[in-house]
Amino acid sequence: SLTASPFDVSESGVFISLKDSNAIRVGDLMQMRFSVAGYIEIRCTARAVRKANSLGSYPNGVGMVFEAMSARDRKVLRELTAH
């Protein structure tokens, strides 16, 4: 079990803020559970696709792409991230 904070969420993935980004390797597949809009819980399977060191307002962390998600959760993310 690993605790991280979602920093930037889109319909296709999430960047998670981690103090120690070595805890996840690029290519790792994991089950994720996170909250959006402060109260809506999203559950999915995601794969680590990139690591990043802090730069400007971006923290250390890992970019994750969603690979499996319920239709309900996908719809919630689509609605919350539409511009």
Backbone as CSV, one residue per row, in Angstrom:
resi,resn,N_x,N_y,N_z,CA_x,CA_y,CA_z,C_x,C_y,C_z
1,SER,0.843,-1.184,0.000,0.000,0.000,0.000,0.885,1.244,0.000
2,LEU,0.511,2.196,-0.824,1.264,3.434,-0.977,0.281,4.588,-0.928
3,THR,0.603,5.630,-0.196,-0.261,6.803,-0.128,0.384,7.933,-0.906
4,ALA,-0.385,8.514,-1.811,0.085,9.620,-2.637,-1.067,10.594,-2.823
5,SER,-0.769,11.768,-3.338,-1.807,12.774,-3.566,-1.945,13.038,-5.056
6,PRO,-3.194,13.003,-5.580,-3.376,13.374,-6.978,-3.089,14.861,-7.143
7,PHE,-2.261,15.210,-8.119,-1.895,16.610,-8.328,-2.597,17.180,-9.552
8,ASP,-2.663,16.398,-10.607,-3.245,16.857,-11.868,-4.015,15.686,-12.456
9,VAL,-5.339,15.825,-12.586,-6.184,14.725,-13.044,-6.815,15.087,-14.386
10,SER,-6.810,14.131,-15.295,-7.508,14.289,-16.572,-8.342,13.036,-16.813
11,GLU,-9.064,12.998,-17.909,-9.873,11.817,-18.214,-8.995,10.601,-18.498
12,SER,-7.773,10.831,-18.973,-6.917,9.709,-19.364,-5.881,9.304,-18.317
13,GLY,-5.639,10.141,-17.313,-4.625,9.790,-16.335,-4.524,10.788,-15.199
14,VAL,-3.533,10.558,-14.352,-3.335,11.409,-13.181,-1.830,11.506,-12.898
15,PHE,-1.409,12.680,-12.459,-0.043,12.854,-11.957,-0.156,12.828,-10.449
16,ILE,0.553,11.888,-9.814,0.495,11.783,-8.362,1.775,12.325,-7.745
17,SER,1.587,13.093,-6.709,2.703,13.677,-5.973,3.230,12.667,-4.972
18,LEU,4.538,12.403,-5.057,5.190,11.456,-4.155,6.486,12.061,-3.642
19,LYS,6.739,11.953,-2.353,8.023,12.407,-1.830,9.147,11.540,-2.361
20,ASP,8.882,10.228,-2.454,9.887,9.290,-2.949,9.351,8.619,-4.208
21,SER,9.656,9.185,-5.360,9.132,8.617,-6.604,9.803,7.284,-6.955
22,ASN,10.818,6.875,-6.188,11.440,5.563,-6.416,10.535,4.428,-5.954
23,ALA,9.457,4.753,-5.246,8.523,3.732,-4.777,7.754,3.105,-5.942
24,ILE,7.730,3.790,-7.091,7.030,3.301,-8.281,7.996,3.345,-9.448
25,ARG,7.983,2.282,-10.257,8.816,2.238,-11.456,7.950,2.454,-12.690
26,VAL,8.494,3.086,-13.710,7.789,3.217,-14.977,7.448,1.808,-15.454
27,GLY,6.210,1.614,-15.843,5.724,0.309,-16.268,4.920,-0.409,-15.197
28,ASP,5.058,-0.003,-13.930,4.292,-0.641,-12.852,2.796,-0.453,-13.091
29,LEU,2.040,-1.510,-12.840,0.587,-1.499,-12.948,0.039,-1.592,-11.537
30,MET,-0.937,-0.759,-11.200,-1.464,-0.783,-9.838,-2.935,-0.434,-9.783
31,GLN,-3.546,-0.872,-8.711,-4.917,-0.498,-8.407,-4.860,0.839,-7.678
32,MET,-5.675,1.795,-8.114,-5.672,3.119,-7.490,-7.058,3.457,-6.970
33,ARG,-7.064,4.252,-5.935,-8.296,4.821,-5.385,-7.953,6.239,-4.977
34,PHE,-8.685,7.206,-5.513,-8.409,8.595,-5.159,-9.693,9.412,-5.219
35,SER,-9.667,10.572,-4.586,-10.831,11.458,-4.557,-10.615,12.630,-5.490
36,VAL,-11.680,13.025,-6.158,-11.677,14.220,-6.990,-12.797,15.132,-6.502
37,ALA,-12.619,16.403,-6.719,-13.594,17.410,-6.279,-13.850,17.312,-4.779
38,GLY,-12.884,16.754,-4.050,-12.969,16.713,-2.603,-13.841,15.621,-2.010
39,TYR,-14.611,14.922,-2.847,-15.521,13.940,-2.254,-15.863,12.743,-3.145
40,ILE,-15.610,12.793,-4.433,-15.976,11.700,-5.325,-14.815,10.721,-5.424
41,GLU,-15.053,9.473,-5.023,-13.989,8.470,-5.069,-13.963,7.782,-6.428
42,ILE,-12.766,7.711,-7.000,-12.533,7.033,-8.273,-11.670,5.802,-7.991
43,ARG,-12.025,4.683,-8.605,-11.233,3.452,-8.504,-10.860,3.025,-9.914
44,CYS,-9.609,2.610,-10.081,-9.177,2.218,-11.422,-7.884,1.410,-11.354
45,THR,-7.508,0.879,-12.512,-6.195,0.286,-12.703,-5.414,1.265,-13.553
46,ALA,-4.182,1.563,-13.149,-3.370,2.536,-13.873,-1.939,2.035,-13.996
47,ARG,-1.253,2.529,-15.042,0.144,2.166,-15.290,1.010,3.413,-15.196
48,ALA,2.161,3.278,-14.521,3.121,4.384,-14.431,3.781,4.573,-15.797
49,VAL,3.734,5.800,-16.326,4.305,6.048,-17.650,5.457,7.041,-17.636
50,ARG,5.581,7.816,-16.560,6.721,8.738,-16.477,6.944,9.166,-15.037
51,LYS,8.192,9.531,-14.754,8.560,10.085,-13.455,9.024,11.508,-13.674
52,ALA,8.825,12.350,-12.690,9.265,13.738,-12.819,9.771,14.259,-11.479
53,ASN,10.838,15.037,-11.554,11.324,15.749,-10.376,10.585,17.075,-10.292
54,SER,10.524,17.630,-9.093,9.802,18.887,-8.928,10.393,19.965,-9.836
55,LEU,9.506,20.769,-10.399,9.902,21.850,-11.298,8.811,22.913,-11.237
56,GLY,9.173,24.102,-10.788,8.170,25.154,-10.634,7.116,24.710,-9.630
57,SER,5.862,24.768,-10.037,4.781,24.374,-9.130,4.509,22.869,-9.151
58,TYR,5.174,22.136,-10.064,4.974,20.686,-10.137,5.846,19.990,-9.105
59,PRO,5.263,19.076,-8.329,6.032,18.341,-7.310,6.721,17.106,-7.903
60,ASN,7.567,16.459,-7.102,8.083,15.130,-7.462,6.891,14.213,-7.625
61,GLY,6.973,13.308,-8.578,5.874,12.373,-8.692,5.945,11.491,-9.916
62,VAL,4.807,10.874,-10.195,4.701,9.884,-11.268,3.435,10.140,-12.065
63,GLY,3.572,10.090,-13.397,2.418,10.189,-14.286,1.846,8.801,-14.503
64,MET,0.547,8.667,-14.308,-0.147,7.390,-14.440,-1.199,7.507,-15.539
65,VAL,-1.306,6.482,-16.375,-2.353,6.437,-17.392,-3.381,5.396,-16.948
66,PHE,-4.671,5.758,-17.051,-5.727,4.837,-16.656,-5.863,3.736,-17.694
67,GLU,-5.875,2.497,-17.239,-6.026,1.355,-18.146,-7.375,0.682,-18.001
68,ALA,-7.972,0.711,-16.833,-9.292,0.113,-16.618,-10.029,0.933,-15.576
69,MET,-11.306,1.234,-15.886,-12.105,2.062,-15.001,-13.573,1.809,-15.325
70,SER,-14.419,1.889,-14.322,-15.848,1.686,-14.566,-16.388,2.824,-15.435
71,ALA,-17.465,2.544,-16.128,-18.096,3.566,-16.970,-18.536,4.756,-16.121
72,ARG,-19.004,4.506,-14.913,-19.427,5.587,-14.016,-18.257,6.503,-13.673
73,ASP,-17.138,5.899,-13.283,-15.981,6.712,-12.914,-15.433,7.468,-14.123
74,ARG,-15.431,6.851,-15.296,-14.973,7.523,-16.517,-15.857,8.736,-16.812
75,LYS,-17.165,8.561,-16.641,-18.106,9.665,-16.883,-17.866,10.806,-15.893
76,VAL,-17.660,10.479,-14.629,-17.388,11.498,-13.608,-16.139,12.294,-13.987
77,LEU,-15.061,11.604,-14.356,-13.830,12.303,-14.742,-14.042,13.166,-15.982
78,ARG,-14.778,12.657,-16.959,-15.042,13.420,-18.182,-15.778,14.724,-17.829
79,GLU,-16.776,14.622,-16.983,-17.558,15.806,-16.600,-16.725,16.792,-15.793
80,LEU,-15.884,16.295,-14.890,-15.092,17.176,-14.029,-13.915,17.832,-14.756
81,THR,-13.435,17.197,-15.815,-12.257,17.733,-16.492,-12.596,18.427,-17.801
82,ALA,-13.873,18.474,-18.177,-14.277,19.158,-19.423,-14.036,20.652,-19.270
83,HIS,-13.543,21.267,-20.336,-13.262,22.710,-20.285,-14.242,23.458,-21.147
